[in-house]
Amino acid sequence: MSGKPSVSQRKGRPAAQRPARTGGPGQGTPGAQRRAKLAARREAQRRGQRRRRIAWRAGIAAAGAAAVIAVLFAVFQNSSSSSSPGAGAYPYQVGSPGRGQAAPAFSLAASTGGKVSLSAYRGKTVLLFFQEGLTCQPCWTQITDLEKHTAQLRAAGIGQVVSVTSDPITQITQKTRDMGLSTPVLSDPGLAVSQKYHANAYGMMGSSRDGHTFILVGPDGTIRWRADYGGPPKYTMFLPTTALLADVKAGEHPS
């Protein structure tokens, strides 16, 4: 008798003894394998394209950020380079006209009555103080501090302090009376004089008002020293008169 199982015996085998199928229809055939490889390649290409797009966008963002940083650095450098070499707690810039240039003439209505002209102080050293005006209380406190240090100013050779702002003369006069100030404060409502001195280029209010600018005019009408404190980076609206005199001394006789 043959050792091979009969057909009836094969059909009667339990499921556990039957040969296991390797997959559904078509699986494992050459065509199916090619299609699977092609699909895998396409998926890999799509992933690669996505990675390249992400890298490209990241590069653009990084370049943009670098450009912004470069611009900010340039602005900082420009503002720093125009500051006084000895800038400390009260850094300042130096506008034009500056040291060695003729001080532009002016004649403006004054809080002390009538008009005041720069030519009236010929032969004296005059400290011009361009300031923001009625909305800047520290600016008026500055005048108060200057008057308290009149002796020190005179010892430094400064014979007169004159302030200039853009507010109407009636309001300026009332302000000086309320504060008991004797310093002449001149009204320059159209900024005609302020623009000649470029004193309205160094403030927090843009060019519509003066900042906090001091200009020392010698007896011959020539500018001996200038400091624009109202500009960046600190926008100073008040500094002690002692600090001001120290800056004047250092600026008139640079080492």
PDB file of N, CA, C and O in Angstrom, residues 114-159:
ATOM      1  N   GLY A 114       8.551 142.573  25.644  1.00  0.00           N
ATOM      2  CA  GLY A 114       9.186 143.006  24.411  1.00  0.00           C
ATOM      3  C   GLY A 114       9.830 141.852  23.665  1.00  0.00           C
ATOM      4  O   GLY A 114       9.430 140.693  23.786  1.00  0.00           O
ATOM      5  N   LYS A 115      10.847 142.186  22.887  1.00  0.00           N
ATOM      6  CA  LYS A 115      11.578 141.182  22.127  1.00  0.00           C
ATOM      7  C   LYS A 115      13.027 141.121  22.589  1.00  0.00           C
ATOM      8  O   LYS A 115      13.593 142.117  23.055  1.00  0.00           O
ATOM      9  N   VAL A 116      13.591 139.956  22.446  1.00  0.00           N
ATOM     10  CA  VAL A 116      14.998 139.745  22.792  1.00  0.00           C
ATOM     11  C   VAL A 116      15.729 139.278  21.555  1.00  0.00           C
ATOM     12  O   VAL A 116      15.289 138.358  20.864  1.00  0.00           O
ATOM     13  N   SER A 117      16.860 139.919  21.256  1.00  0.00           N
ATOM     14  CA  SER A 117      17.687 139.568  20.102  1.00  0.00           C
ATOM     15  C   SER A 117      19.015 139.002  20.585  1.00  0.00           C
ATOM     16  O   SER A 117      19.530 139.421  21.632  1.00  0.00           O
ATOM     17  N   LEU A 118      19.566 138.090  19.829  1.00  0.00           N
ATOM     18  CA  LEU A 118      20.875 137.541  20.181  1.00  0.00           C
ATOM     19  C   LEU A 118      21.940 138.627  20.135  1.00  0.00           C
ATOM     20  O   LEU A 118      22.860 138.638  20.965  1.00  0.00           O
ATOM     21  N   SER A 119      21.781 139.550  19.213  1.00  0.00           N
ATOM     22  CA  SER A 119      22.766 140.622  19.073  1.00  0.00           C
ATOM     23  C   SER A 119      22.838 141.505  20.314  1.00  0.00           C
ATOM     24  O   SER A 119      23.861 142.165  20.562  1.00  0.00           O
ATOM     25  N   ALA A 120      21.769 141.519  21.126  1.00  0.00           N
ATOM     26  CA  ALA A 120      21.763 142.334  22.338  1.00  0.00           C
ATOM     27  C   ALA A 120      22.780 141.830  23.357  1.00  0.00           C
ATOM     28  O   ALA A 120      23.176 142.580  24.263  1.00  0.00           O
ATOM     29  N   TYR A 121      23.200 140.586  23.221  1.00  0.00           N
ATOM     30  CA  TYR A 121      24.155 139.985  24.160  1.00  0.00           C
ATOM     31  C   TYR A 121      25.574 139.953  23.604  1.00  0.00           C
ATOM     32  O   TYR A 121      26.436 139.249  24.132  1.00  0.00           O
ATOM     33  N   ARG A 122      25.796 140.713  22.551  1.00  0.00           N
ATOM     34  CA  ARG A 122      27.145 140.770  21.974  1.00  0.00           C
ATOM     35  C   ARG A 122      28.145 141.209  23.042  1.00  0.00           C
ATOM     36  O   ARG A 122      27.901 142.166  23.786  1.00  0.00           O
ATOM     37  N   GLY A 123      29.236 140.493  23.157  1.00  0.00           N
ATOM     38  CA  GLY A 123      30.218 140.803  24.190  1.00  0.00           C
ATOM     39  C   GLY A 123      30.062 139.928  25.424  1.00  0.00           C
ATOM     40  O   GLY A 123      30.920 139.950  26.312  1.00  0.00           O
ATOM     41  N   LYS A 124      28.977 139.156  25.497  1.00  0.00           N
ATOM     42  CA  LYS A 124      28.756 138.225  26.602  1.00  0.00           C
ATOM     43  C   LYS A 124      28.744 136.788  26.081  1.00  0.00           C
ATOM     44  O   LYS A 124      28.491 136.557  24.896  1.00  0.00           O
ATOM     45  N   THR A 125      28.982 135.873  26.977  1.00  0.00           N
ATOM     46  CA  THR A 125      28.818 134.459  26.644  1.00  0.00           C
ATOM     47  C   THR A 125      27.408 134.052  27.061  1.00  0.00           C
ATOM     48  O   THR A 125      27.034 134.190  28.227  1.00  0.00           O
ATOM     49  N   VAL A 126      26.639 133.580  26.081  1.00  0.00           N
ATOM     50  CA  VAL A 126      25.229 133.276  26.313  1.00  0.00           C
ATOM     51  C   VAL A 126      24.987 131.774  26.150  1.00  0.00           C
ATOM     52  O   VAL A 126      25.475 131.157  25.185  1.00  0.00           O
ATOM     53  N   LEU A 127      24.225 131.206  27.074  1.00  0.00           N
ATOM     54  CA  LEU A 127      23.839 129.804  26.981  1.00  0.00           C
ATOM     55  C   LEU A 127      22.391 129.751  26.492  1.00  0.00           C
ATOM     56  O   LEU A 127      21.463 130.133  27.217  1.00  0.00           O
ATOM     57  N   LEU A 128      22.178 129.276  25.262  1.00  0.00           N
ATOM     58  CA  LEU A 128      20.849 129.116  24.714  1.00  0.00           C
ATOM     59  C   LEU A 128      20.318 127.738  25.105  1.00  0.00           C
ATOM     60  O   LEU A 128      21.016 126.732  24.955  1.00  0.00           O
ATOM     61  N   PHE A 129      19.089 127.727  25.589  1.00  0.00           N
ATOM     62  CA  PHE A 129      18.461 126.473  26.006  1.00  0.00           C
ATOM     63  C   PHE A 129      17.154 126.297  25.229  1.00  0.00           C
ATOM     64  O   PHE A 129      16.142 126.916  25.542  1.00  0.00           O
ATOM     65  N   PHE A 130      17.191 125.435  24.194  1.00  0.00           N
ATOM     66  CA  PHE A 130      15.991 125.104  23.422  1.00  0.00           C
ATOM     67  C   PHE A 130      15.291 123.946  24.127  1.00  0.00           C
ATOM     68  O   PHE A 130      15.904 122.910  24.376  1.00  0.00           O
ATOM     69  N   GLN A 131      13.984 124.122  24.419  1.00  0.00           N
ATOM     70  CA  GLN A 131      13.277 123.109  25.198  1.00  0.00           C
ATOM     71  C   GLN A 131      11.868 122.871  24.647  1.00  0.00           C
ATOM     72  O   GLN A 131      11.344 123.633  23.853  1.00  0.00           O
ATOM     73  N   GLU A 132      11.282 121.764  25.117  1.00  0.00           N
ATOM     74  CA  GLU A 132      10.021 121.267  24.567  1.00  0.00           C
ATOM     75  C   GLU A 132       8.832 122.173  24.850  1.00  0.00           C
ATOM     76  O   GLU A 132       7.914 122.272  24.040  1.00  0.00           O
ATOM     77  N   GLY A 133       8.811 122.822  26.007  1.00  0.00           N
ATOM     78  CA  GLY A 133       7.735 123.767  26.278  1.00  0.00           C
ATOM     79  C   GLY A 133       6.817 123.386  27.423  1.00  0.00           C
ATOM     80  O   GLY A 133       7.182 122.624  28.316  1.00  0.00           O
ATOM     81  N   LEU A 134       5.596 123.900  27.370  1.00  0.00           N
ATOM     82  CA  LEU A 134       4.651 123.791  28.478  1.00  0.00           C
ATOM     83  C   LEU A 134       4.334 122.347  28.865  1.00  0.00           C
ATOM     84  O   LEU A 134       4.036 122.066  30.016  1.00  0.00           O
ATOM     85  N   THR A 135       4.360 121.434  27.913  1.00  0.00           N
ATOM     86  CA  THR A 135       4.021 120.039  28.202  1.00  0.00           C
ATOM     87  C   THR A 135       5.165 119.280  28.872  1.00  0.00           C
ATOM     88  O   THR A 135       4.996 118.125  29.249  1.00  0.00           O
ATOM     89  N   CYS A 136       6.302 119.915  29.014  1.00  0.00           N
ATOM     90  CA  CYS A 136       7.488 119.250  29.581  1.00  0.00           C
ATOM     91  C   CYS A 136       7.877 119.925  30.894  1.00  0.00           C
ATOM     92  O   CYS A 136       8.700 120.838  30.908  1.00  0.00           O
ATOM     93  N   GLN A 137       7.321 119.449  31.993  1.00  0.00           N
ATOM     94  CA  GLN A 137       7.651 120.047  33.285  1.00  0.00           C
ATOM     95  C   GLN A 137       9.140 119.912  33.629  1.00  0.00           C
ATOM     96  O   GLN A 137       9.729 120.846  34.191  1.00  0.00           O
ATOM     97  N   PRO A 138       9.794 118.780  33.304  1.00  0.00           N
ATOM     98  CA  PRO A 138      11.235 118.711  33.577  1.00  0.00           C
ATOM     99  C   PRO A 138      12.032 119.815  32.878  1.00  0.00           C
ATOM    100  O   PRO A 138      13.079 120.229  33.392  1.00  0.00           O
ATOM    101  N   CYS A 139      11.555 120.289  31.739  1.00  0.00           N
ATOM    102  CA  CYS A 139      12.248 121.371  31.040  1.00  0.00           C
ATOM    103  C   CYS A 139      12.228 122.662  31.859  1.00  0.00           C
ATOM    104  O   CYS A 139      13.214 123.413  31.902  1.00  0.00           O
ATOM    105  N   TRP A 140      11.091 122.907  32.534  1.00  0.00           N
ATOM    106  CA  TRP A 140      10.984 124.101  33.377  1.00  0.00           C
ATOM    107  C   TRP A 140      11.737 123.908  34.688  1.00  0.00           C
ATOM    108  O   TRP A 140      12.306 124.864  35.233  1.00  0.00           O
ATOM    109  N   THR A 141      11.769 122.685  35.163  1.00  0.00           N
ATOM    110  CA  THR A 141      12.589 122.381  36.337  1.00  0.00           C
ATOM    111  C   THR A 141      14.061 122.612  36.012  1.00  0.00           C
ATOM    112  O   THR A 141      14.840 123.026  36.883  1.00  0.00           O
ATOM    113  N   GLN A 142      14.419 122.375  34.752  1.00  0.00           N
ATOM    114  CA  GLN A 142      15.791 122.628  34.308  1.00  0.00           C
ATOM    115  C   GLN A 142      16.142 124.106  34.459  1.00  0.00           C
ATOM    116  O   GLN A 142      17.234 124.462  34.934  1.00  0.00           O
ATOM    117  N   ILE A 143      15.210 124.981  34.056  1.00  0.00           N
ATOM    118  CA  ILE A 143      15.462 126.426  34.183  1.00  0.00           C
ATOM    119  C   ILE A 143      15.604 126.800  35.659  1.00  0.00           C
ATOM    120  O   ILE A 143      16.479 127.602  36.039  1.00  0.00           O
ATOM    121  N   THR A 144      14.751 126.221  36.499  1.00  0.00           N
ATOM    122  CA  THR A 144      14.844 126.472  37.943  1.00  0.00           C
ATOM    123  C   THR A 144      16.211 126.076  38.469  1.00  0.00           C
ATOM    124  O   THR A 144      16.842 126.812  39.259  1.00  0.00           O
ATOM    125  N   ASP A 145      16.704 124.927  38.042  1.00  0.00           N
ATOM    126  CA  ASP A 145      18.009 124.449  38.506  1.00  0.00           C
ATOM    127  C   ASP A 145      19.131 125.353  37.994  1.00  0.00           C
ATOM    128  O   ASP A 145      20.101 125.612  38.715  1.00  0.00           O
ATOM    129  N   LEU A 146      19.008 125.834  36.776  1.00  0.00           N
ATOM    130  CA  LEU A 146      20.015 126.752  36.231  1.00  0.00           C
ATOM    131  C   LEU A 146      20.071 128.039  37.050  1.00  0.00           C
ATOM    132  O   LEU A 146      21.159 128.567  37.342  1.00  0.00           O
ATOM    133  N   GLU A 147      18.892 128.546  37.426  1.00  0.00           N
ATOM    134  CA  GLU A 147      18.866 129.781  38.217  1.00  0.00           C
ATOM    135  C   GLU A 147      19.459 129.567  39.608  1.00  0.00           C
ATOM    136  O   GLU A 147      20.088 130.475  40.176  1.00  0.00           O
ATOM    137  N   LYS A 148      19.284 128.363  40.156  1.00  0.00           N
ATOM    138  CA  LYS A 148      19.871 128.065  41.459  1.00  0.00           C
ATOM    139  C   LYS A 148      21.393 128.017  41.400  1.00  0.00           C
ATOM    140  O   LYS A 148      22.068 128.174  42.443  1.00  0.00           O
ATOM    141  N   HIS A 149      21.926 127.764  40.221  1.00  0.00           N
ATOM    142  CA  HIS A 149      23.380 127.646  40.053  1.00  0.00           C
ATOM    143  C   HIS A 149      23.950 128.821  39.258  1.00  0.00           C
ATOM    144  O   HIS A 149      24.937 128.691  38.526  1.00  0.00           O
ATOM    145  N   THR A 150      23.337 129.983  39.427  1.00  0.00           N
ATOM    146  CA  THR A 150      23.795 131.176  38.707  1.00  0.00           C
ATOM    147  C   THR A 150      25.261 131.491  39.011  1.00  0.00           C
ATOM    148  O   THR A 150      26.039 131.839  38.103  1.00  0.00           O
ATOM    149  N   ALA A 151      25.650 131.350  40.262  1.00  0.00           N
ATOM    150  CA  ALA A 151      27.044 131.653  40.641  1.00  0.00           C
ATOM    151  C   ALA A 151      28.020 130.726  39.922  1.00  0.00           C
ATOM    152  O   ALA A 151      29.069 131.163  39.431  1.00  0.00           O
ATOM    153  N   GLN A 152      27.670 129.439  39.850  1.00  0.00           N
ATOM    154  CA  GLN A 152      28.548 128.484  39.167  1.00  0.00           C
ATOM    155  C   GLN A 152      28.609 128.773  37.652  1.00  0.00           C
ATOM    156  O   GLN A 152      29.657 128.612  37.029  1.00  0.00           O
ATOM    157  N   LEU A 153      27.481 129.179  37.086  1.00  0.00           N
ATOM    158  CA  LEU A 153      27.466 129.523  35.664  1.00  0.00           C
ATOM    159  C   LEU A 153      28.367 130.716  35.387  1.00  0.00           C
ATOM    160  O   LEU A 153      29.137 130.725  34.413  1.00  0.00           O
ATOM    161  N   ARG A 154      28.281 131.712  36.218  1.00  0.00           N
ATOM    162  CA  ARG A 154      29.116 132.909  36.041  1.00  0.00           C
ATOM    163  C   ARG A 154      30.590 132.573  36.238  1.00  0.00           C
ATOM    164  O   ARG A 154      31.458 133.116  35.548  1.00  0.00           O
ATOM    165  N   ALA A 155      30.866 131.683  37.198  1.00  0.00           N
ATOM    166  CA  ALA A 155      32.257 131.276  37.410  1.00  0.00           C
ATOM    167  C   ALA A 155      32.811 130.566  36.185  1.00  0.00           C
ATOM    168  O   ALA A 155      34.023 130.608  35.921  1.00  0.00           O
ATOM    169  N   ALA A 156      31.919 129.932  35.419  1.00  0.00           N
ATOM    170  CA  ALA A 156      32.338 129.258  34.185  1.00  0.00           C
ATOM    171  C   ALA A 156      32.369 130.217  32.993  1.00  0.00           C
ATOM    172  O   ALA A 156      32.643 129.792  31.871  1.00  0.00           O
ATOM    173  N   GLY A 157      32.073 131.493  33.247  1.00  0.00           N
ATOM    174  CA  GLY A 157      32.138 132.491  32.182  1.00  0.00           C
ATOM    175  C   GLY A 157      30.833 132.709  31.434  1.00  0.00           C
ATOM    176  O   GLY A 157      30.802 133.414  30.428  1.00  0.00           O
ATOM    177  N   ILE A 158      29.748 132.093  31.910  1.00  0.00           N
ATOM    178  CA  ILE A 158      28.451 132.225  31.241  1.00  0.00           C
ATOM    179  C   ILE A 158      27.698 133.395  31.867  1.00  0.00           C
ATOM    180  O   ILE A 158      27.319 133.364  33.047  1.00  0.00           O
ATOM    181  N   GLY A 159      27.477 134.448  31.071  1.00  0.00           N
ATOM    182  CA  GLY A 159      26.868 135.664  31.589  1.00  0.00           C
ATOM    183  C   GLY A 159      25.354 135.687  31.513  1.00  0.00           C
ATOM    184  O   GLY A 159      24.716 136.459  32.245  1.00  0.00           O
TER     185      GLY A 159
END
